[in-house]
Coordinates of C-alpha atoms in Angstrom, one line a residue:
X30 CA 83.1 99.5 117.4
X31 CA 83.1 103.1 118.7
X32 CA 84.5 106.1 116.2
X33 CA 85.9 109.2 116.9
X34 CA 85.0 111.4 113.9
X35 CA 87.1 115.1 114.1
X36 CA 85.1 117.3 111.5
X37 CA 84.4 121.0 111.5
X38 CA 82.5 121.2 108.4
X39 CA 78.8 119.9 109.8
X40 CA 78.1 118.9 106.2
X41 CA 80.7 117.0 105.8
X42 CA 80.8 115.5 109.4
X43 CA 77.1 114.4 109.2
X44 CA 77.5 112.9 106.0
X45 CA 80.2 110.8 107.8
X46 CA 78.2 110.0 110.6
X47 CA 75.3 108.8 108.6
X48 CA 77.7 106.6 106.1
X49 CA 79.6 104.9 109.4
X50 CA 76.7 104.6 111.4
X51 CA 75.0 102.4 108.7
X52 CA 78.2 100.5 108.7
X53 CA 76.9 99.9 112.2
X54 CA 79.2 101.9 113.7
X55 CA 79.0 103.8 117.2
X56 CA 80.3 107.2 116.0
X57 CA 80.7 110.8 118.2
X58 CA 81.6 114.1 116.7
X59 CA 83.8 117.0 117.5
X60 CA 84.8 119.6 115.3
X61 CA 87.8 121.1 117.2
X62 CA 90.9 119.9 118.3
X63 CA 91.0 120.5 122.0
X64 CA 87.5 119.0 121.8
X65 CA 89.4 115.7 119.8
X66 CA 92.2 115.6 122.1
X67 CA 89.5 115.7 124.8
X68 CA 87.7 113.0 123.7
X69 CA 90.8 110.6 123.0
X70 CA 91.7 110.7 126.5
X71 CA 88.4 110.1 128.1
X72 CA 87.3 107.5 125.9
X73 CA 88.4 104.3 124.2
X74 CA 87.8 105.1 120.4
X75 CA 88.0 101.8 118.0
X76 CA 89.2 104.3 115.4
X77 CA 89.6 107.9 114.6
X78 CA 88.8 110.0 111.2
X79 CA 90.5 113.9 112.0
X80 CA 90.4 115.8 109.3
X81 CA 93.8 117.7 109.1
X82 CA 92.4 121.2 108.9
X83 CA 90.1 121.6 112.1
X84 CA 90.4 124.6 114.7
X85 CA 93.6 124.8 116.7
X86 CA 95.6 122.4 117.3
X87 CA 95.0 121.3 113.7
X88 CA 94.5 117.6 113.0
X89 CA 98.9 117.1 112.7
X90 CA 99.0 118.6 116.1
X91 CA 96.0 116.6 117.2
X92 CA 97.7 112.9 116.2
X93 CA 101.3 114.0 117.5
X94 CA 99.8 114.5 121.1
X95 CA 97.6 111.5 120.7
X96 CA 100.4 109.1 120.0
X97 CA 103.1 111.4 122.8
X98 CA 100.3 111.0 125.5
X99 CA 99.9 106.7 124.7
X100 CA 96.7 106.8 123.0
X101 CA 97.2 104.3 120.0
X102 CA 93.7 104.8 118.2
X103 CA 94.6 104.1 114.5
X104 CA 94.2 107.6 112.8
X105 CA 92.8 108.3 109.0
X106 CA 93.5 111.5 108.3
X107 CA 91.5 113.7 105.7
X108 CA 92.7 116.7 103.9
X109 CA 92.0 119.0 101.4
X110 CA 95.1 119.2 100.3
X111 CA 96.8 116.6 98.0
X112 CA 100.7 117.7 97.9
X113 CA 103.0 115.2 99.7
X114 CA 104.6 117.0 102.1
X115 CA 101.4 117.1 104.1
X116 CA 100.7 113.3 103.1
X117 CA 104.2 113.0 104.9
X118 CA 103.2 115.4 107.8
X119 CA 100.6 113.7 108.5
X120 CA 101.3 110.4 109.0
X121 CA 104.8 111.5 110.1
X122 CA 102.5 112.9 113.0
X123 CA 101.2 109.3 113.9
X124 CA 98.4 108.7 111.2
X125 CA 98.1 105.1 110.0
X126 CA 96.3 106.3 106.9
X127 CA 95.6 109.3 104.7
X128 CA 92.8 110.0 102.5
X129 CA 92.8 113.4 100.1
X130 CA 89.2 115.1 99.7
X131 CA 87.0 115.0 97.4
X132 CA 86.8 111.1 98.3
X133 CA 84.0 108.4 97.7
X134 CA 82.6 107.5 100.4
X135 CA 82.9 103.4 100.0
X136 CA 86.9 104.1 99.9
X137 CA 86.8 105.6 103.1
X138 CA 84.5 103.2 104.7
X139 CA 87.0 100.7 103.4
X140 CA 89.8 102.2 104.6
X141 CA 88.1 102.9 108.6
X142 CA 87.4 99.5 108.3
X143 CA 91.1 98.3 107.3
X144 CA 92.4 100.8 109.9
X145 CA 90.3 99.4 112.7
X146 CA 91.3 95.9 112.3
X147 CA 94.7 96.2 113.0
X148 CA 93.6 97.7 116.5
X149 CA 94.9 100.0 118.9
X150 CA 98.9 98.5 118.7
X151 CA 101.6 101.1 120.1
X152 CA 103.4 103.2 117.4
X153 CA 105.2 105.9 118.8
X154 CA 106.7 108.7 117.1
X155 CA 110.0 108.5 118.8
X156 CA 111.7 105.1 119.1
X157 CA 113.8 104.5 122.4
X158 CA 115.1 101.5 124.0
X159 CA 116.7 102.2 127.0
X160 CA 118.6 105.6 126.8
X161 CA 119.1 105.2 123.1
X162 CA 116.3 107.8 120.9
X163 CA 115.4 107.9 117.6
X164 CA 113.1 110.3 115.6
X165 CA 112.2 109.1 112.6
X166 CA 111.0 112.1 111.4
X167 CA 113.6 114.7 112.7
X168 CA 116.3 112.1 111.9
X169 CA 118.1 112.5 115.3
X170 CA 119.4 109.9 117.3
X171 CA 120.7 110.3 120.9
X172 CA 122.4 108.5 123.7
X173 CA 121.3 110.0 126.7
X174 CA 121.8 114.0 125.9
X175 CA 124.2 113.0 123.5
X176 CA 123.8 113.6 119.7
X177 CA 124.8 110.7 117.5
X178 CA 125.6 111.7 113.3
X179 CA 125.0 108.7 111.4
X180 CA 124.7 107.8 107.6
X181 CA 121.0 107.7 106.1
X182 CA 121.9 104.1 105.7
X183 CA 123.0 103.5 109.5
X184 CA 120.1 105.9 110.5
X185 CA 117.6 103.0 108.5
X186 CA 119.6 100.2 110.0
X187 CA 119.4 101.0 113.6
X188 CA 115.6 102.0 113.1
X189 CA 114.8 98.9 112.2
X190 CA 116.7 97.1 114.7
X191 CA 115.0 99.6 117.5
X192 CA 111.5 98.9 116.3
X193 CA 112.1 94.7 117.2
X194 CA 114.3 95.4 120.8
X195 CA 115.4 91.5 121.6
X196 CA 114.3 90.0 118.6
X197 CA 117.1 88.1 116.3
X198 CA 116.9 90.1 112.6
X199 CA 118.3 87.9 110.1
X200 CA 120.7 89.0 107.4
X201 CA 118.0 88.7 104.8
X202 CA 115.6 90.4 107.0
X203 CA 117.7 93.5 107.4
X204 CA 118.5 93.5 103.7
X205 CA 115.4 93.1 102.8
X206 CA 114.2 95.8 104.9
X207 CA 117.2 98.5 104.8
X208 CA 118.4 97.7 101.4
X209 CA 115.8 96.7 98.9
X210 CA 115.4 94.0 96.5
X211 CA 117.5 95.1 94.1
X212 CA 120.4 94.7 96.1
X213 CA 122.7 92.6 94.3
X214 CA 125.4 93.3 96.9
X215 CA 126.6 90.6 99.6
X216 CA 125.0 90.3 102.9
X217 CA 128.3 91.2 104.3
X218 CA 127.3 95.0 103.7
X219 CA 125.1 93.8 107.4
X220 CA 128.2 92.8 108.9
X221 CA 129.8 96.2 107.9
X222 CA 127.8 98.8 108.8
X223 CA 126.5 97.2 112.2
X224 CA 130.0 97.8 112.8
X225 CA 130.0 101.3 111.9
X226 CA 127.3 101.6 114.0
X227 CA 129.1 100.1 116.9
X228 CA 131.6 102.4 116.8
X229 CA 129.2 105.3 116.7
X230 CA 126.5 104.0 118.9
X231 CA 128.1 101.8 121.3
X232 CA 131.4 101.7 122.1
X233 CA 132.2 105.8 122.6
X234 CA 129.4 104.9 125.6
X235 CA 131.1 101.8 126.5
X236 CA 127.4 100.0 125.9
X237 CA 127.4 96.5 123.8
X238 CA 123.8 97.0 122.8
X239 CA 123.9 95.5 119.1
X240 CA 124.6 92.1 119.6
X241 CA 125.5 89.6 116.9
X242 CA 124.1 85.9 117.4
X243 CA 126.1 83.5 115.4
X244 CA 124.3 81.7 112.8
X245 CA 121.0 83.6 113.3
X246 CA 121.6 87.7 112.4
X247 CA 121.4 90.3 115.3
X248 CA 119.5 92.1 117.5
X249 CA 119.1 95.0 119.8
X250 CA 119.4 94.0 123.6
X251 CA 117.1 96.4 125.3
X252 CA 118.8 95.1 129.0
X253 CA 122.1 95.5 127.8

């Protein structure tokens, strides 16, 4: 397997390049981010460590034009800093995992090793099916050019439905996965707000995009 490590300290990037290339690794360094986003697009990297603070565009900026240009490399991102709204940034940017420094080194061997087995899978930023967007980290949805308000709840119910286009959700997949276990509610609270979001998302547009399939749940028809 072939890393992409994005370092500019050269302590701290050699001692990564020693640790994964005992781990039998094929690692290259860079230690900017025009130099990372160079590299992503002329080679095909198993994996990527950026660390978040590198020479402009910083490691955020590196992922988000990674993942906007279709390079799905799974991203560990390292940082300095420890306060959650860059843990957020970060993999809000496209990261699949974050690691804080000072870190042991077995932990993030661990973690590149957890990252790379999942493989390069597309995970884009921005959700869209058809003419229907959704940012999950702006929390704006469109049709077309068209702005569409909706209710964190409705927001987190169309997201999930957008990230399986075609497939049949169940009920107790959609609670399970909108709602949480707790819920104690019915399952008609599904029924109700897929029709709020009908009426915001569908109909105004004449579309008749979220389908229900009797006896099964619903989905998303991405032809519709």
């Amino acid at each position: 397997m072939r890393l992409l490590i994005v370092e500019d300290d050269a302590g701290m990037a050699d001692m990564l390049l020693r640790a994964l290339r005992r781990e039998g690794y094929a690692v290259d360094v860079v230690g900017t981010g025009e130099d990372a986003l160079w590299g992503v697009q002329e080679n095909e990297y198993d994996g990527v460590v950026l660390d978040a603070m590198i020479p402009a565009p910083d490691g955020f900026e590196v992922c988000r034009r990674m993942r906007a240009a279709g390079r799905w490399a799974p991203v560990l991102m390292l940082t300095a800093r420890d306060a959650v709204p860059d843990r957020v940034r970060g993999l809000d940017a496209g990261a699949d995992d974050y690691l804080t420094k000072p870190f042991a080194l077995p932990e993030l061997v661990a973690r590149v090793r957890a990252i790379t087995r999942r493989g390069p899978l597309e995970r884009p930023v921005v959700l869209q099916v058809g003419d229907l967007t959704l940012d999950p980290v702006t929390h704006e949805v469109r049709r077309g050019a068209a702005d569409i308000a909706l209710s964190p709840k409705e927001f987190a119910l169309l997201q999930e439905l957008m990230r399986r286009p075609g497939e049949v959700l169940t009920r107790t997949h959609l609670l399970e996965h909108v709602w949480d276990f707790a819920y104690d509610g019915g399952s008609n609270v599904v029924d109700v707000y897929l029709r709020y979001l009908r009426e915001k998302v569908d109909r105004p547009f004449g579309r008749n995009t979220l389908r229900t399939v009797r006896g099964a749940g619903y989905r998303l028809d991405p032809d519709a």
